Tab-separated table of C-alpha atoms in Angstrom:
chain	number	residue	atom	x	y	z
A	157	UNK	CA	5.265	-25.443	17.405
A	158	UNK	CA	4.662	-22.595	19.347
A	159	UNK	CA	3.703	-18.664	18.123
A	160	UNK	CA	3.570	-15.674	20.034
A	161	UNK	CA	2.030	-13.185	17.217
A	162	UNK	CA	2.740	-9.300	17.879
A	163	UNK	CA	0.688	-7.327	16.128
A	164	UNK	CA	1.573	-3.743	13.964
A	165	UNK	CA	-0.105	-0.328	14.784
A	166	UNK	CA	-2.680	-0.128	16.939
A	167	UNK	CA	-1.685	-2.994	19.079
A	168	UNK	CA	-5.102	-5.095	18.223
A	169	UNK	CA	-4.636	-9.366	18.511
A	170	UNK	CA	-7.526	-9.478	16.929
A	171	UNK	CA	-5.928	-8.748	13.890
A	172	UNK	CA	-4.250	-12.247	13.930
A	173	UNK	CA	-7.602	-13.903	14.592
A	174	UNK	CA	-7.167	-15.887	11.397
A	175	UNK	CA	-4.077	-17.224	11.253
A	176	UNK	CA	-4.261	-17.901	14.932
A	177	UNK	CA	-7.028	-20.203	13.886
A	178	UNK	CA	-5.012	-22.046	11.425
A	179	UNK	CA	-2.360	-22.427	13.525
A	180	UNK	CA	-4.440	-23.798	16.018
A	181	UNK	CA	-5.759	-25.733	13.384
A	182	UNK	CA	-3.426	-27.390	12.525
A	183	UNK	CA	-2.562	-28.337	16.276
A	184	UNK	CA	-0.195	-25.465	16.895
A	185	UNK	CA	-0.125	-23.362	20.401
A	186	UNK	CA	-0.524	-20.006	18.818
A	187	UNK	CA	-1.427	-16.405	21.042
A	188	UNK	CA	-1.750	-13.052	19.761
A	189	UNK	CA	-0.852	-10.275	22.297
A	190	UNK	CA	-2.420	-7.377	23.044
A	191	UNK	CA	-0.035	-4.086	23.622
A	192	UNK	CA	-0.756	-1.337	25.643
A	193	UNK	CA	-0.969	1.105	22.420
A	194	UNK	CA	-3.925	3.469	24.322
A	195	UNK	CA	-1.373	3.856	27.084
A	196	UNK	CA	0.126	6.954	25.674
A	197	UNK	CA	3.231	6.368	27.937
A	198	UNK	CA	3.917	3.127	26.937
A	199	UNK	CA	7.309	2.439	24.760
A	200	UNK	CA	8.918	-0.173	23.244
A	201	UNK	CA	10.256	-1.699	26.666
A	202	UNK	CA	6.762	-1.846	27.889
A	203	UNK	CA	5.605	-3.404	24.728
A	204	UNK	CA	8.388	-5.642	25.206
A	205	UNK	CA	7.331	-7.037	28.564
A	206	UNK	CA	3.841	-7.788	27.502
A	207	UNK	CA	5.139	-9.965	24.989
A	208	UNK	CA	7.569	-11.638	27.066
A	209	UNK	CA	4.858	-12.405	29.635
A	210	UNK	CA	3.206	-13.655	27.010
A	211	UNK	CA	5.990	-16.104	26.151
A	212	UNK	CA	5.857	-17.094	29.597
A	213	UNK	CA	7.374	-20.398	30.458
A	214	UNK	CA	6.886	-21.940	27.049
A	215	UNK	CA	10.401	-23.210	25.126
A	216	UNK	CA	11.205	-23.148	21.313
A	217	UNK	CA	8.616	-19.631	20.472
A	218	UNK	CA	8.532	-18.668	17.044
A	219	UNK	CA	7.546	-14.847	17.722
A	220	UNK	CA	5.623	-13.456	14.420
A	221	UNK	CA	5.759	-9.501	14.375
A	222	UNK	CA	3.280	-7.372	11.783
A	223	UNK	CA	4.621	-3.969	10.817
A	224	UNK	CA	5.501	-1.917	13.385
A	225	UNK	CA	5.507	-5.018	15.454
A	226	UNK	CA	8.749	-5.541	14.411
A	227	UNK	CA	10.114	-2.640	16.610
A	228	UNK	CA	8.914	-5.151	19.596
A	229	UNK	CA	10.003	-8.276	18.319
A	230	UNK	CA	13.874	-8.046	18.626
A	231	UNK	CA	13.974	-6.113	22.030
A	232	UNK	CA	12.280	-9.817	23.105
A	233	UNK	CA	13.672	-12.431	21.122
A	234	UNK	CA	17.266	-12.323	23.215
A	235	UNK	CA	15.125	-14.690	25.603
A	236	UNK	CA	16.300	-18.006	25.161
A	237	UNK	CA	12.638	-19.098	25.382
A	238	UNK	CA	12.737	-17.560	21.732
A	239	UNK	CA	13.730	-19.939	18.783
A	240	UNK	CA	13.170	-17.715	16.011
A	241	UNK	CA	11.462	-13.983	14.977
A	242	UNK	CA	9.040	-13.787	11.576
A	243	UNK	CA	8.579	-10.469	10.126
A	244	UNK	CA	5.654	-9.897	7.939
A	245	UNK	CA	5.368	-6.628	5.837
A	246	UNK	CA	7.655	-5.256	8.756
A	247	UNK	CA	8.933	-2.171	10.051
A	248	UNK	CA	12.700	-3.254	10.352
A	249	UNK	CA	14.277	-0.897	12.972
A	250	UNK	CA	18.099	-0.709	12.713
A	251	UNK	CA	19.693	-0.018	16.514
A	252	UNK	CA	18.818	3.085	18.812
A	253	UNK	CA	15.952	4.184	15.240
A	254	UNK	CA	12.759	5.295	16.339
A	255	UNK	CA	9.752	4.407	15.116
A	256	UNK	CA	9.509	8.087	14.254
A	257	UNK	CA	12.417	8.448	12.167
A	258	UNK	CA	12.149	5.277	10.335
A	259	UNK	CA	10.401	6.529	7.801
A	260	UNK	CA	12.723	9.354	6.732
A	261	UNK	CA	15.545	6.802	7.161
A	262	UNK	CA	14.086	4.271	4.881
A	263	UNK	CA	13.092	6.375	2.169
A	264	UNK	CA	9.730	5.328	2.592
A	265	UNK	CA	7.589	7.927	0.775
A	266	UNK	CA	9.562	8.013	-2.616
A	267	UNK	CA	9.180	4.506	-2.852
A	268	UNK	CA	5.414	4.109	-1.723
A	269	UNK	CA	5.288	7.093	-4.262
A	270	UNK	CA	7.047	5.210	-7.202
A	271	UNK	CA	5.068	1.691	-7.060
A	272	UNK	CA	1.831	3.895	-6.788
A	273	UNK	CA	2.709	5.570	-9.661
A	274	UNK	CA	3.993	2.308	-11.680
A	275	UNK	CA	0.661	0.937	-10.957
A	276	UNK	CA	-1.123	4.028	-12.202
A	277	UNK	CA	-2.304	5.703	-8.967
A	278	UNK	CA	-1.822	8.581	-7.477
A	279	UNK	CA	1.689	8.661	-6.282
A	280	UNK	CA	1.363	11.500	-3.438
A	281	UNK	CA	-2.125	10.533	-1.873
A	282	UNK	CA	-3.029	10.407	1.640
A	283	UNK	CA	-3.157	6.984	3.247
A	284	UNK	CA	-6.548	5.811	2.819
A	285	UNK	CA	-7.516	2.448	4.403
A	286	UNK	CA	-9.397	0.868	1.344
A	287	UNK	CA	-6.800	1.904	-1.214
A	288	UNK	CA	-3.755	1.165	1.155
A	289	UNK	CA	-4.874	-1.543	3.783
A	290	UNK	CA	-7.836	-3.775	2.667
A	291	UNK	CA	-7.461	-3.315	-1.356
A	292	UNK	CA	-7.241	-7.633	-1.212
A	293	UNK	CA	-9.418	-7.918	1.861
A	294	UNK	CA	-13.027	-9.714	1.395
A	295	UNK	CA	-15.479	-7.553	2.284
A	296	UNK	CA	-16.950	-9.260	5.121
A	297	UNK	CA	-13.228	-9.829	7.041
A	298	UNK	CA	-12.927	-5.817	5.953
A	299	UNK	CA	-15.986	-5.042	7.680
A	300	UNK	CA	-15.737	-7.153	11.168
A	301	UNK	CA	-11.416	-5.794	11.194
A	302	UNK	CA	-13.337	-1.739	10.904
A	303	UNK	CA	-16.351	-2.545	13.029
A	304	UNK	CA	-15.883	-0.606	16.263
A	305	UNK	CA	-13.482	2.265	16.976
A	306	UNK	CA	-9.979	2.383	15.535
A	307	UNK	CA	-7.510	1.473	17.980
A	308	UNK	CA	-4.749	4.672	18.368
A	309	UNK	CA	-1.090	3.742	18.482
A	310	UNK	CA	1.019	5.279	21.571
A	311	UNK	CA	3.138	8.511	20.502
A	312	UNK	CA	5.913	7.262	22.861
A	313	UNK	CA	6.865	4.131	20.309
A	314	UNK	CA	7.138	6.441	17.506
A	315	UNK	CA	9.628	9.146	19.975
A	316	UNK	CA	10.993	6.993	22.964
A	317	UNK	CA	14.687	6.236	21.666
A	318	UNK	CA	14.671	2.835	20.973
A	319	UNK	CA	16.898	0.497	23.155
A	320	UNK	CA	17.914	-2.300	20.234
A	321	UNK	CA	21.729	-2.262	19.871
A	322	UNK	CA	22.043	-5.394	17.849
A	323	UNK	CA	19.759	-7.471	16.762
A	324	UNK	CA	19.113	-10.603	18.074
A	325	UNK	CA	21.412	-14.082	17.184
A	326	UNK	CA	18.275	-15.955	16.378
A	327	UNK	CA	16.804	-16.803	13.005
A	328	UNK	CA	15.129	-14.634	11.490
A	329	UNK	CA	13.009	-14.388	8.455
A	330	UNK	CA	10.738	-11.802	6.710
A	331	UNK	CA	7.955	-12.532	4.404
A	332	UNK	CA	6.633	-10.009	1.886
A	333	UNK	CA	3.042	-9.176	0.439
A	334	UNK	CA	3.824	-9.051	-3.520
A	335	UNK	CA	0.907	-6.663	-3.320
A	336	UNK	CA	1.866	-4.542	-0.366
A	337	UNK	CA	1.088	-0.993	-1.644
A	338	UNK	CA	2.237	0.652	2.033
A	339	UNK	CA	4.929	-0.960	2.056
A	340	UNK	CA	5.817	-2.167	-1.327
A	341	UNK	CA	8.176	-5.540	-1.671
A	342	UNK	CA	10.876	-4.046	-3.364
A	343	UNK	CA	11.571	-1.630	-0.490
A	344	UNK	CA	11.026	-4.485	1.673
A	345	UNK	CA	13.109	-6.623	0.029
A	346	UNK	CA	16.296	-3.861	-0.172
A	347	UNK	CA	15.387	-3.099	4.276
A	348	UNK	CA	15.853	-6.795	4.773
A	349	UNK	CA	19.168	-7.118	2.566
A	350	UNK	CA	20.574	-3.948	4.223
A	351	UNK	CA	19.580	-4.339	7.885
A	352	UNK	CA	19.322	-8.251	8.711
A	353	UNK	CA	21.403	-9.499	5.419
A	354	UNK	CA	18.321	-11.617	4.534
A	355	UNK	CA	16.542	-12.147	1.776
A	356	UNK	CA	12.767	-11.926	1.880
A	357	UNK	CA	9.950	-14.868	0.759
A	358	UNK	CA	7.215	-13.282	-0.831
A	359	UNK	CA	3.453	-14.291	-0.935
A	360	UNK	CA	0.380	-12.740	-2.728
A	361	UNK	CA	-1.406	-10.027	-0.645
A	362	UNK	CA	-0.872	-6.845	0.517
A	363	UNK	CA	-0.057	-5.419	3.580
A	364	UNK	CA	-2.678	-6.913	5.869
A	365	UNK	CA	-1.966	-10.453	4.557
A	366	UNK	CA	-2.956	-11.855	7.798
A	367	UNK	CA	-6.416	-11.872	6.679
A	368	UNK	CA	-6.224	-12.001	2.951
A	369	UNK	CA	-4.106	-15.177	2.936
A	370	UNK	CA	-4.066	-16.433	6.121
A	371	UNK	CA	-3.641	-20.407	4.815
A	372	UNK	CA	-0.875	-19.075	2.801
A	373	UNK	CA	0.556	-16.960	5.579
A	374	UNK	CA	0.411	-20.302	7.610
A	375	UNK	CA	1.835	-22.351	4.901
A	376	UNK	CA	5.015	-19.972	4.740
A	377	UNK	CA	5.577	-19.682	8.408
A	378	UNK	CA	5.456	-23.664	8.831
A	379	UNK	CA	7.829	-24.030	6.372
A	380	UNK	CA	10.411	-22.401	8.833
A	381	UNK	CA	10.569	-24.905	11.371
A	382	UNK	CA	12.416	-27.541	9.409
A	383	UNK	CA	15.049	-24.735	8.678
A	384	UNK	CA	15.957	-23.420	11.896
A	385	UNK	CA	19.400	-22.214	12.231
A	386	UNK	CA	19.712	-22.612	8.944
């Protein structure tokens, strides 16, 4: 199998370094792209192109999209190089939605607000990367993923309009961190239902499952290629 894996704010590969390495591990081709995100004129079509030169000339891509990666993913998998899109913890746009009104659209703060305050936390806190991001992390994958500067995100994703009109006729599935607390599943699961009619498969971890489970992540997105089409 083949992956092309986009990655969510900040436009880092790196983040995928795991689960690139399982892949790969497991005899997989499997390539993380880097997007432009410093570039504070690039959009979603030029995040698009990156990943379609990415795809290159390679048949039967799974494309894997974290977060706000999945703003990119459908605007590329109309190539029929493209077998099937994976969400993870995503982002899912519905057509002409920026990446700037998404999260009024969604509802996103009342229901971060609600799980945090089901779990006992603070329900109107400012993000905070430990509490938000790397609560399941290990210590030493949190520690190499902050080492260096933070990568910014381009302001033209979140106020370009977005060119999806439909989304793609391919497969497509989303999997869930049970312990997402940016994004938590519930709200996941009720995006996926209402903008893609699917269901979501849900794995422990939070939102940066990509490095908390990454044999788990790897497990899940295996399992897709005997049910392609399906």
């Amino acid at each position: 199998m083949t992956y092309v894996l986009i990655p969510g704010a900040g436009g880092s590969g790196a983040y995928w370094d795991l689960l690139v390495a399982e892949l790969r591990r497991r005899g997989h081709d499997a390539d993380a792209v880097d997007l432009p995100a410093a570039d504070d004129t690039a959009a979603l079509p030029e995040y698009a192109e990156v990943v379609r030169s990415a795809v290159g000339d390679r048949h039967g891509v799974t494309l894997v999209a974290q977060s706000l990666g999945a703003f990119t993913a459908p605007l590329v998998a109309d190539d029929p190089r493209v077998s099937q899109v994976v969400l993870v913890n995503p982002m899912i746009p519905a057509p002409g939605e920026t990446a700037g009104q998404w999260w009024e659209a969604t509802g996103h703060a009342a229901a971060r607000a609600a799980y945090a305050q089901a779990q006992g936390r603070d329900p109107h806190p400012d993000v905070d990367l430990m509490v938000d991001f790397f609560h399941d992390v290990a210590p030493d994958v949190t520690a190499r993923a902050l080492a260096g500067e933070a990568q910014p995100e381009s302001a033209a994703v979140f106020t370009t309009p977005n060119p999806l009109r439909r989304w793609p006729d391919v497969p497509t599935r989303v999997v869930t961190g049970r312990d997402d607390r940016f994004f938590p599943a519930q709200f996941q699961r009720r995006l996926a239902r209402e903008r893609l009619d699917v269901d979501v498969d849900i794995l422990p971890g939070g939102h940066l499952i990509a490095l908390s489970q990454p044999r788990l992540l790897a497990d899940q997105i295996e399992s897709y290629q005997d049910r392609r089409g399906r």
